[in-house]
PDB file of C-alpha atoms in Angstrom:
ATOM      1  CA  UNK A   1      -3.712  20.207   6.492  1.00 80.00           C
ATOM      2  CA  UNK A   2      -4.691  16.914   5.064  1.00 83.00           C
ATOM      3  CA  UNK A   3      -2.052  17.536   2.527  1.00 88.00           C
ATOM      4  CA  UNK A   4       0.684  17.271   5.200  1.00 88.00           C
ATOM      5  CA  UNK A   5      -0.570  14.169   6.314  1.00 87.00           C
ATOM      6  CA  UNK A   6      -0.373  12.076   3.286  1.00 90.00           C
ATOM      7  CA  UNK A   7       2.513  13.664   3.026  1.00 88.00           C
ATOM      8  CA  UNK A   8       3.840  12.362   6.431  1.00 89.00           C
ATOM      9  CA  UNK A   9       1.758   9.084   5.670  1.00 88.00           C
ATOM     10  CA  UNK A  10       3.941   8.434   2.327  1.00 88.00           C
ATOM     11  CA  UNK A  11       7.018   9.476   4.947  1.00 86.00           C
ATOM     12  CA  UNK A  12       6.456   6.875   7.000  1.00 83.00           C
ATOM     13  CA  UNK A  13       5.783   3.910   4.678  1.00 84.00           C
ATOM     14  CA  UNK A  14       8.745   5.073   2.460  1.00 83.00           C
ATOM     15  CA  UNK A  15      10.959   4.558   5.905  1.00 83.00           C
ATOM     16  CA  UNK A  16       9.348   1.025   6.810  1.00 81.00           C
ATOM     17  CA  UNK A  17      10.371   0.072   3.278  1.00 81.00           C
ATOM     18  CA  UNK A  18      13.782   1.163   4.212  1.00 81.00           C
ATOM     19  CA  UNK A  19      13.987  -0.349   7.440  1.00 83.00           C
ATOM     20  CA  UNK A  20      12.686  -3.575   5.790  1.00 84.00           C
ATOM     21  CA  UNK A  21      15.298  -3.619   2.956  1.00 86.00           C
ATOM     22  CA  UNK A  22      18.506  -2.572   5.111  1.00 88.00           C
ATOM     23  CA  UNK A  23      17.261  -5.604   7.760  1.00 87.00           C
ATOM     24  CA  UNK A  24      17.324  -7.815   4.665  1.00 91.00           C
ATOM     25  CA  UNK A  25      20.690  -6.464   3.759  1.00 93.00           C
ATOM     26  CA  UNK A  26      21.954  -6.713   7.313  1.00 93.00           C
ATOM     27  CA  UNK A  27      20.638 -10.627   7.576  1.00 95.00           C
ATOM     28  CA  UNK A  28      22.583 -11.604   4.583  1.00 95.00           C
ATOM     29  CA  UNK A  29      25.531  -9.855   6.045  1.00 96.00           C
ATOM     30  CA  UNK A  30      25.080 -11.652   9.403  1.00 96.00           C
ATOM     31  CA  UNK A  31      24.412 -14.526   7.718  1.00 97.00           C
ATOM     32  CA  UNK A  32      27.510 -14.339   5.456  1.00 97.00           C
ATOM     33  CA  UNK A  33      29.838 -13.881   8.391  1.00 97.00           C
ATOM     34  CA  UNK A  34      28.220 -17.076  10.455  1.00 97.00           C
ATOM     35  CA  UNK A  35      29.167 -19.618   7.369  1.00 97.00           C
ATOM     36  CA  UNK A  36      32.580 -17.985   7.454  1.00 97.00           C
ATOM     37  CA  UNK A  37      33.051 -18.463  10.614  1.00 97.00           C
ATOM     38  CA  UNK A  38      31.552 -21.964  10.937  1.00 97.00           C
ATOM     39  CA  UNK A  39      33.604 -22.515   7.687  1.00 96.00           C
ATOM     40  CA  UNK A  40      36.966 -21.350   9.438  1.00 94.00           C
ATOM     41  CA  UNK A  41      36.160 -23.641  12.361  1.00 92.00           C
ATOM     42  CA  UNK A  42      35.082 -26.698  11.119  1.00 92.00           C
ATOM     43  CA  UNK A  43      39.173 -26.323   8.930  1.00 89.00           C
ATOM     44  CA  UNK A  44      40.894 -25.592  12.362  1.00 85.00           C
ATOM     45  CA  UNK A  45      39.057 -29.046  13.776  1.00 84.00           C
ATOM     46  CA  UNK A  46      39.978 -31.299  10.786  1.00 86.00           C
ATOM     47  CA  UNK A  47      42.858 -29.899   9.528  1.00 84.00           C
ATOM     48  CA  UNK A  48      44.423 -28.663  12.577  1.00 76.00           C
ATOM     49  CA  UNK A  49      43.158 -31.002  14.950  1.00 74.00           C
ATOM     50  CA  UNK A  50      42.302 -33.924  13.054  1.00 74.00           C
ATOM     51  CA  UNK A  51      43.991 -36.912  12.855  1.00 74.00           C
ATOM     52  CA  UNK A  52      44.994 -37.502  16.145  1.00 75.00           C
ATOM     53  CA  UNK A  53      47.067 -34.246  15.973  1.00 70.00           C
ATOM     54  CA  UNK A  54      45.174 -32.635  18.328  1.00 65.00           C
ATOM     55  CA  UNK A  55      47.772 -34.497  20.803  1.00 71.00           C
ATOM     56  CA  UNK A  56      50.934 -32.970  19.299  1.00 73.00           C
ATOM     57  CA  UNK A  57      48.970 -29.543  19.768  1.00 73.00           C
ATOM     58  CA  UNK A  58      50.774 -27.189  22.076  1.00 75.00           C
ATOM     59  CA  UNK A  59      48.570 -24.763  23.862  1.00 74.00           C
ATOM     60  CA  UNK A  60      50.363 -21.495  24.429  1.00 77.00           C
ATOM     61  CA  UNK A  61      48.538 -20.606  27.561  1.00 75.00           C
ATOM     62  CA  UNK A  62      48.184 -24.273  29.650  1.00 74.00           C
ATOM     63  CA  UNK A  63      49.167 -24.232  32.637  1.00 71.00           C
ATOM     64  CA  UNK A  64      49.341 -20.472  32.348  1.00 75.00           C
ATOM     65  CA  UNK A  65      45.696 -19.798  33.974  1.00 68.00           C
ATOM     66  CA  UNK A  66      44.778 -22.587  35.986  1.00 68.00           C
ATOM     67  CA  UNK A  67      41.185 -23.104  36.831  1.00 73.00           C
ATOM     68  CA  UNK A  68      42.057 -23.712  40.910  1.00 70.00           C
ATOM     69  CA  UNK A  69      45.182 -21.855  42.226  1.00 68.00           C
ATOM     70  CA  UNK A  70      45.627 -22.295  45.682  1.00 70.00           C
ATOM     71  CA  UNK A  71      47.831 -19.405  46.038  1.00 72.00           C
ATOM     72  CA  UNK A  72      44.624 -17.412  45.470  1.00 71.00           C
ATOM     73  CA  UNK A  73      41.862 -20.079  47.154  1.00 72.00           C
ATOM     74  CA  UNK A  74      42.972 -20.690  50.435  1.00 71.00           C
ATOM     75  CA  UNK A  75      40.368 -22.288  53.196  1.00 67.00           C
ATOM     76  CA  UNK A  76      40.505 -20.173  55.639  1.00 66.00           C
ATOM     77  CA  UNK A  77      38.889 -21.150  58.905  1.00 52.00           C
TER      78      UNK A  77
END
């Protein structure tokens, strides 16, 4: 009986290992993705929007889905 738990002892640190390495894994995934991402966004605000170009920027939506339509707020009272 004590065999099978050593057994299930080894088991058990062999999986903590395993959790340990694929969160390390997943991190630099995460992590990998974030600088994208940051990359990708810092480009769209110089490049895109830089250089006062941000007011020749059409916006495909404005106007589209105002914050305060009074077709659907109406006081009522």
């Amino acid at each position: 009986m004590t065999s099978f738990w050593l057994f299930l002892s080894k088991v058990f640190k062999w999986s903590f290992g395993f959790y340990d390495a694929l969160g390390n894994v997943l991190n630099w995934l995460l992590f990998i993705v974030c600088c994208v991402l940051f990359i990708y966004w810092c480009y769209v605000l110089v490049v895109t929007l830089g250089g006062n170009k941000d007011k020749e920027y059409y916006s495909p939506t404005e106007g589209k889905n105002p914050y305060y339509d009074p077709k659907i707020y109406k006081r009522e009272g």
